[in-house]
């Protein structure tokens, strides 16, 4: 049997390897008025002096349920959005970016004719 080698469009061989080996997990922190809590981790290219990983990180939007943020299940139908504003001490600091109601809550509020 002849084994085919997959090639890229320019004729070079494809690199095989773990793409996650070049990535790094960064903690995401909520704004101070919410309590400065840990929201989760986000994945970004490893940070070096030459790459622009921090610029890619700055405009990311994170969405979390208000019930998860406050621990109050009555607020589960509200989604809060946070946007990464700065990177300090290895943490992604966020600012408030908006609030939405879930689709099922909006549907329950709208009355059919």
Backbone as a printed PyTorch tensor [residue, N CA C, xyz], in Angstrom:
tensor([[[  0.8290,  -1.1890,   0.0000],
         [  0.0000,   0.0000,   0.0000],
         [  0.8680,   1.2460,   0.0000]],

        [[  0.3570,   2.2660,  -0.6530],
         [  1.0490,   3.5560,  -0.6750],
         [  0.3340,   4.4740,   0.3020]],

        [[  1.1020,   5.0520,   1.1870],
         [  0.5390,   5.9380,   2.1980],
         [  0.6350,   7.3780,   1.7230]],

        [[ -0.4920,   8.0860,   1.6830],
         [ -0.4970,   9.4740,   1.2520],
         [ -0.1460,  10.3940,   2.4110]],

        [[  0.6350,  11.4030,   2.1110],
         [  0.9770,  12.4170,   3.1120],
         [  0.1420,  13.6530,   2.8040]],

        [[ -0.6140,  14.0850,   3.7840],
         [ -1.4430,  15.2730,   3.5630],
         [ -0.5580,  16.5030,   3.5250]],

        [[ -0.8610,  17.3930,   2.6160],
         [ -0.0560,  18.6040,   2.4500],
         [ -0.9420,  19.8350,   2.5640]],

        [[ -0.3210,  20.9420,   2.8980],
         [ -1.0600,  22.1970,   2.9250],
         [ -1.1830,  22.7200,   1.5080]],

        [[ -1.8940,  23.8020,   1.3110],
         [ -2.1320,  24.3240,  -0.0270],
         [ -0.8570,  24.8460,  -0.6900]],

        [[  0.1610,  25.1870,   0.0810],
         [  1.3960,  25.7110,  -0.5000],
         [  2.4120,  24.6110,  -0.7870]],

        [[  2.0490,  23.3680,  -0.5180],
         [  2.9360,  22.2730,  -0.8380],
         [  3.7650,  21.7900,   0.3350]],

        [[  3.7130,  22.4600,   1.4630],
         [  4.4730,  22.0240,   2.6300],
         [  3.7330,  20.9430,   3.3840]],

        [[  4.4700,  20.2070,   4.2060],
         [  3.8320,  19.1580,   4.9990],
         [  3.1070,  19.7770,   6.1840]],

        [[  1.9860,  19.1620,   6.5640],
         [  1.2410,  19.6210,   7.7330],
         [  2.0230,  19.2770,   8.9890]],

        [[  1.9730,  20.1570,   9.9410],
         [  2.5970,  19.8790,  11.2260],
         [  1.6180,  19.1030,  12.0910]],

        [[  2.0990,  18.0460,  12.6650],
         [  1.2460,  17.3150,  13.5840],
         [  1.7820,  17.5440,  14.9860]],

        [[  0.8840,  17.8020,  15.8840],
         [  1.2920,  18.0510,  17.2550],
         [  0.1100,  18.5230,  18.0660]],

        [[  0.3220,  18.6330,  19.3250],
         [ -0.7340,  19.0550,  20.2240],
         [ -0.8500,  20.5780,  20.1920]],

        [[ -1.9870,  21.0780,  19.7310],
         [ -2.1650,  22.5320,  19.6610],
         [ -2.3100,  23.1410,  21.0520]],

        [[ -2.7420,  22.3470,  22.0260],
         [ -2.8980,  22.8580,  23.3860],
         [ -1.5610,  23.0270,  24.0920]],

        [[ -0.4970,  22.4560,  23.5350],
         [  0.8280,  22.6270,  24.1420],
         [  1.2970,  24.0740,  24.0050]],

        [[  0.7500,  24.7890,  23.0240],
         [  1.1360,  26.1790,  22.7830],
         [  0.1820,  27.1570,  23.4600]],

        [[ -0.7320,  26.6510,  24.2740],
         [ -1.7470,  27.4980,  24.9140],
         [ -1.5180,  27.5800,  26.4130]],

        [[ -2.2000,  28.5380,  27.0090],
         [ -2.0570,  28.7780,  28.4400],
         [ -3.4220,  29.1510,  29.0140]],

        [[ -3.7430,  28.6730,  30.2190],
         [ -5.0060,  28.9940,  30.8710],
         [ -4.8330,  30.2540,  31.7110]],

        [[ -5.7130,  31.2320,  31.5040],
         [ -5.6700,  32.5020,  32.2300],
         [ -6.9430,  32.6250,  33.0670]],

        [[ -6.8270,  32.9200,  34.3750],
         [ -8.0270,  33.1090,  35.2060],
         [ -8.7600,  34.4060,  34.8550]],

        [[-10.0990,  34.3530,  34.8610],
         [-10.9390,  35.5210,  34.5730],
         [-11.5790,  35.9690,  35.8840]],

        [[-11.4300,  37.2630,  36.2060],
         [-11.9180,  37.8250,  37.4680],
         [-13.0140,  38.8480,  37.1700]],

        [[-14.1010,  38.7980,  37.9440],
         [-15.2140,  39.7340,  37.7560],
         [-14.8450,  41.1190,  38.3030]],

        [[-15.6010,  42.1650,  37.9370],
         [-15.3260,  43.5100,  38.4550],
         [-15.5140,  43.5930,  39.9710]],

        [[-14.9900,  44.6450,  40.5610],
         [-15.0250,  44.8130,  42.0190],
         [-16.4500,  44.9610,  42.5400]],

        [[-17.3560,  45.6140,  41.7900],
         [-18.7160,  45.8250,  42.3010],
         [-19.4980,  44.5170,  42.3940]],

        [[-19.0520,  43.4790,  41.7140],
         [-19.6780,  42.1660,  41.8150],
         [-18.9870,  41.3380,  42.9000]],

        [[-17.8480,  41.7830,  43.3330],
         [-17.1330,  41.0830,  44.3920],
         [-15.7500,  40.6290,  43.9910]],

        [[-15.3400,  40.8830,  42.7600],
         [-14.0200,  40.4660,  42.3070],
         [-13.8340,  38.9610,  42.3470]],

        [[-14.8810,  38.2200,  42.0200],
         [-14.8590,  36.7600,  42.0950],
         [-14.1980,  36.1460,  40.8750]],

        [[-13.7400,  34.9180,  41.0510],
         [-13.1900,  34.1100,  39.9700],
         [-14.3520,  33.5980,  39.1210]],

        [[-14.3550,  33.9110,  37.8200],
         [-15.4330,  33.4790,  36.9350],
         [-15.1120,  32.1640,  36.2290]],

        [[-13.8500,  31.9340,  35.9580],
         [-13.4450,  30.7350,  35.2290],
         [-12.0960,  30.9690,  34.5960]],

        [[-11.7000,  30.0840,  33.6960],
         [-10.4440,  30.2040,  32.9820],
         [-10.7120,  30.3740,  31.5070]],

        [[ -9.7940,  31.0390,  30.8210],
         [ -9.8770,  31.1760,  29.3800],
         [ -8.5570,  30.7470,  28.7730]],

        [[ -8.6100,  30.2900,  27.5490],
         [ -7.4510,  29.7640,  26.8600],
         [ -6.8700,  30.8250,  25.9370]],

        [[ -5.5470,  31.0020,  25.9650],
         [ -4.8840,  31.9900,  25.1170],
         [ -3.5240,  31.4370,  24.7110]],

        [[ -2.9790,  31.9100,  23.5770],
         [ -1.6370,  31.5040,  23.1730],
         [ -0.6520,  31.8680,  24.2690]],

        [[  0.4170,  31.0910,  24.4000],
         [  1.4040,  31.3910,  25.4350],
         [  1.9260,  32.8050,  25.2580]],

        [[  2.0430,  33.5120,  26.3670],
         [  2.3910,  34.9150,  26.3340],
         [  3.9060,  35.0680,  26.2760]],

        [[  4.3660,  35.7150,  25.2140],
         [  5.7840,  36.0350,  25.0680],
         [  5.8900,  37.5100,  24.7290]],

        [[  7.1080,  37.9880,  24.5770],
         [  7.3090,  39.4040,  24.2440],
         [  6.9420,  39.7100,  22.7980]],

        [[  6.9940,  38.7110,  21.9300],
         [  6.7980,  38.9810,  20.5040],
         [  5.3670,  38.7970,  20.0180]],

        [[  4.5640,  37.9320,  20.6660],
         [  3.2140,  37.7050,  20.1360],
         [  2.1980,  38.6790,  20.7350]],

        [[  1.0320,  38.7100,  20.1350],
         [ -0.0160,  39.6570,  20.5100],
         [ -1.1450,  38.9760,  21.2870]],

        [[ -0.8160,  38.0190,  22.1360],
         [ -1.8370,  37.2530,  22.8590],
         [ -2.6930,  38.1320,  23.7560]],

        [[ -2.0830,  39.1180,  24.3870],
         [ -2.8470,  39.9760,  25.2960],
         [ -3.8470,  40.8370,  24.5340]],

        [[ -3.5180,  41.2230,  23.3170],
         [ -4.4570,  42.0030,  22.5090],
         [ -5.6570,  41.1440,  22.1060]],

        [[ -5.4220,  39.8660,  21.8390],
         [ -6.5290,  38.9590,  21.5050],
         [ -7.4170,  38.7350,  22.7180]],

        [[ -6.8250,  38.7700,  23.8980],
         [ -7.5520,  38.5220,  25.1320],
         [ -8.4360,  39.7060,  25.5180]],

        [[ -8.0380,  40.9200,  25.1530],
         [ -8.7050,  42.1220,  25.6460],
         [-10.1520,  42.2830,  25.2070]],

        [[-10.5260,  41.8320,  24.0420],
         [-11.8930,  42.0750,  23.5690],
         [-12.8090,  40.8820,  23.7190]],

        [[-12.4300,  39.8950,  24.4900],
         [-13.2840,  38.7320,  24.6900],
         [-14.4310,  39.0590,  25.6420]],

        [[-15.5980,  38.4970,  25.3360],
         [-16.7850,  38.7180,  26.1600],
         [-17.1390,  37.3950,  26.8400]],

        [[-17.3710,  37.4470,  28.1530],
         [-17.7180,  36.2760,  28.9470],
         [-19.1380,  36.4560,  29.4610]],

        [[-19.9100,  35.3920,  29.4150],
         [-21.3180,  35.4430,  29.8080],
         [-21.5440,  34.4600,  30.9510]],

        [[-22.2110,  34.9300,  31.9960],
         [-22.4670,  34.0740,  33.1510],
         [-23.8630,  34.3850,  33.6820]],

        [[-24.5080,  33.3810,  34.2120],
         [-25.8350,  33.5410,  34.7900],
         [-25.7270,  34.3030,  36.1080]],

        [[-26.6960,  35.1500,  36.3710],
         [-26.7010,  35.9120,  37.6240],
         [-26.8810,  34.9820,  38.8190]],

        [[-27.5500,  33.8520,  38.6150],
         [-27.7190,  32.8740,  39.6940],
         [-26.3720,  32.2880,  40.1110]],

        [[-25.4950,  32.0370,  39.1510],
         [-24.1630,  31.5270,  39.4690],
         [-23.3280,  32.5790,  40.1750]],

        [[-23.5480,  33.8220,  39.8280],
         [-22.7720,  34.9100,  40.4110],
         [-23.1900,  35.1950,  41.8490]],

        [[-24.5050,  35.2000,  42.1070],
         [-25.0140,  35.5410,  43.4330],
         [-25.3550,  34.3370,  44.3030]],

        [[-25.5730,  33.1840,  43.6850],
         [-26.0110,  32.0210,  44.4310],
         [-27.5090,  32.0160,  44.6800]],

        [[-28.2490,  32.8930,  43.9980],
         [-29.6920,  33.0120,  44.1480],
         [-30.3570,  32.4360,  42.8980]],

        [[-31.0140,  31.2920,  43.0160],
         [-31.6070,  30.6160,  41.8660],
         [-32.7800,  31.3730,  41.2450]],

        [[-33.3560,  32.3380,  41.9530],
         [-34.4580,  33.1280,  41.3880],
         [-33.9810,  34.0290,  40.2520]],

        [[-32.7010,  34.2900,  40.1930],
         [-32.1350,  35.1730,  39.1730],
         [-31.5440,  34.4010,  37.9960]],

        [[-31.9060,  33.1450,  37.8360],
         [-31.3030,  32.2970,  36.8090],
         [-31.6630,  32.7330,  35.3900]],

        [[-32.6980,  33.5570,  35.2310],
         [-33.1100,  33.9600,  33.8900],
         [-32.3800,  35.2080,  33.3850]],

        [[-31.4260,  35.7100,  34.1210],
         [-30.6580,  36.8790,  33.6930],
         [-29.2190,  36.4660,  33.4090]],

        [[-28.7120,  36.8690,  32.2410],
         [-27.3330,  36.5840,  31.8720],
         [-26.5490,  37.8860,  31.8990]],

        [[-25.4340,  37.8920,  32.5850],
         [-24.5840,  39.0730,  32.6960],
         [-23.3760,  38.8760,  31.7900]],

        [[-23.0230,  39.9220,  31.0390],
         [-21.8620,  39.8550,  30.1550],
         [-20.7430,  40.7150,  30.7230]],

        [[-19.5470,  40.1720,  30.7040],
         [-18.3480,  40.8910,  31.1180],
         [-17.3610,  40.8790,  29.9700]],

        [[-16.6310,  41.9880,  29.8130],
         [-15.6310,  42.1070,  28.7560],
         [-14.2720,  42.3020,  29.3980]],

        [[-13.2740,  41.6120,  28.8830],
         [-11.9230,  41.7260,  29.4290],
         [-11.3890,  43.1250,  29.1480]],

        [[-10.9720,  43.8270,  30.1990],
         [-10.4810,  45.1900,  30.0220],
         [ -8.9820,  45.3000,  30.2250]],

        [[ -8.4060,  44.4680,  31.0790],
         [ -6.9580,  44.5490,  31.3040],
         [ -6.4280,  43.2090,  31.7880]],

        [[ -5.1260,  43.0950,  31.7670],
         [ -4.4330,  41.8840,  32.1910],
         [ -3.4110,  42.2840,  33.2390]],

        [[ -3.6330,  41.8490,  34.4860],
         [ -2.7260,  42.2060,  35.5800],
         [ -2.4530,  40.9930,  36.4530]],

        [[ -1.2090,  40.8330,  36.8610],
         [ -0.7750,  39.7650,  37.7740],
         [ -1.2100,  38.3780,  37.2990]],

        [[ -1.2170,  38.1560,  36.0000],
         [ -1.6030,  36.8570,  35.4610],
         [ -3.0960,  36.6170,  35.4150]],

        [[ -3.9060,  37.6360,  35.7210],
         [ -5.3710,  37.5150,  35.7100],
         [ -5.9660,  38.4280,  34.6450]],

        [[ -7.0660,  37.9940,  34.0740],
         [ -7.8240,  38.8010,  33.1210],
         [ -8.9100,  39.5360,  33.9140]],

        [[ -8.7900,  40.8510,  34.0190],
         [ -9.7640,  41.6520,  34.7540],
         [-10.8480,  42.1190,  33.7960]],

        [[-12.1050,  42.0650,  34.2410],
         [-13.2220,  42.3590,  33.3530],
         [-13.9850,  43.5980,  33.8100]],

        [[-14.8550,  44.0750,  32.9150],
         [-15.7780,  45.1590,  33.2490],
         [-17.1700,  44.7490,  32.7490]],

        [[-18.1950,  45.3810,  33.3090],
         [-19.5800,  45.0660,  32.9340],
         [-19.8080,  45.4410,  31.4820]],

        [[-20.4670,  44.5480,  30.7180],
         [-20.6880,  44.7980,  29.2950],
         [-22.1600,  44.7080,  28.9060]],

        [[-23.0290,  44.2130,  29.7940],
         [-24.4440,  44.1530,  29.4500],
         [-25.1640,  43.0460,  30.1920]],

        [[-26.4980,  43.0630,  30.0600],
         [-27.3370,  42.0490,  30.6790],
         [-28.4170,  41.6460,  29.6870]],

        [[-28.7460,  40.3670,  29.6610],
         [-29.8080,  39.8600,  28.8000],
         [-30.7100,  38.9440,  29.6070]],

        [[-31.9390,  38.8200,  29.1440],
         [-32.8350,  37.8010,  29.6890],
         [-32.7200,  36.5600,  28.8210]],

        [[-32.9240,  35.3980,  29.4120],
         [-32.8850,  34.1690,  28.6340],
         [-34.0980,  34.1050,  27.7190]],

        [[-33.9840,  33.2900,  26.6900],
         [-35.0490,  33.1910,  25.6890],
         [-36.3530,  32.6950,  26.3070]],

        [[-36.2750,  31.7240,  27.2020],
         [-37.5040,  31.2020,  27.7920],
         [-38.2120,  32.2430,  28.6560]],

        [[-37.4790,  33.1230,  29.3030],
         [-38.0870,  34.1870,  30.1090],
         [-38.7690,  35.2110,  29.2000]],

        [[-38.1210,  35.5660,  28.1050],
         [-38.7130,  36.5290,  27.1630],
         [-40.0010,  35.9580,  26.5760]],

        [[-39.9930,  34.6790,  26.2350],
         [-41.1860,  34.0440,  25.6820],
         [-42.3310,  34.0100,  26.6880]],

        [[-41.9990,  33.8580,  27.9510],
         [-43.0610,  33.8290,  28.9690],
         [-43.6450,  35.2230,  29.2000]],

        [[-42.8780,  36.2820,  28.9280],
         [-43.3530,  37.6420,  29.1160],
         [-44.2220,  38.1320,  27.9610]],

        [[-43.9830,  37.5830,  26.7690],
         [-44.7240,  38.0150,  25.5760],
         [-46.0390,  37.2490,  25.5120]],

        [[-47.1220,  37.9810,  25.3450],
         [-48.4460,  37.3560,  25.2920],
         [-48.8730,  37.2020,  23.8290]],

        [[-49.4430,  36.0510,  23.5030],
         [-49.9780,  35.8540,  22.1660],
         [-51.3190,  36.5670,  22.0500]],

        [[-51.6770,  36.9540,  20.8450],
         [-52.9290,  37.6700,  20.6160],
         [-54.0550,  36.7360,  20.4490]]])
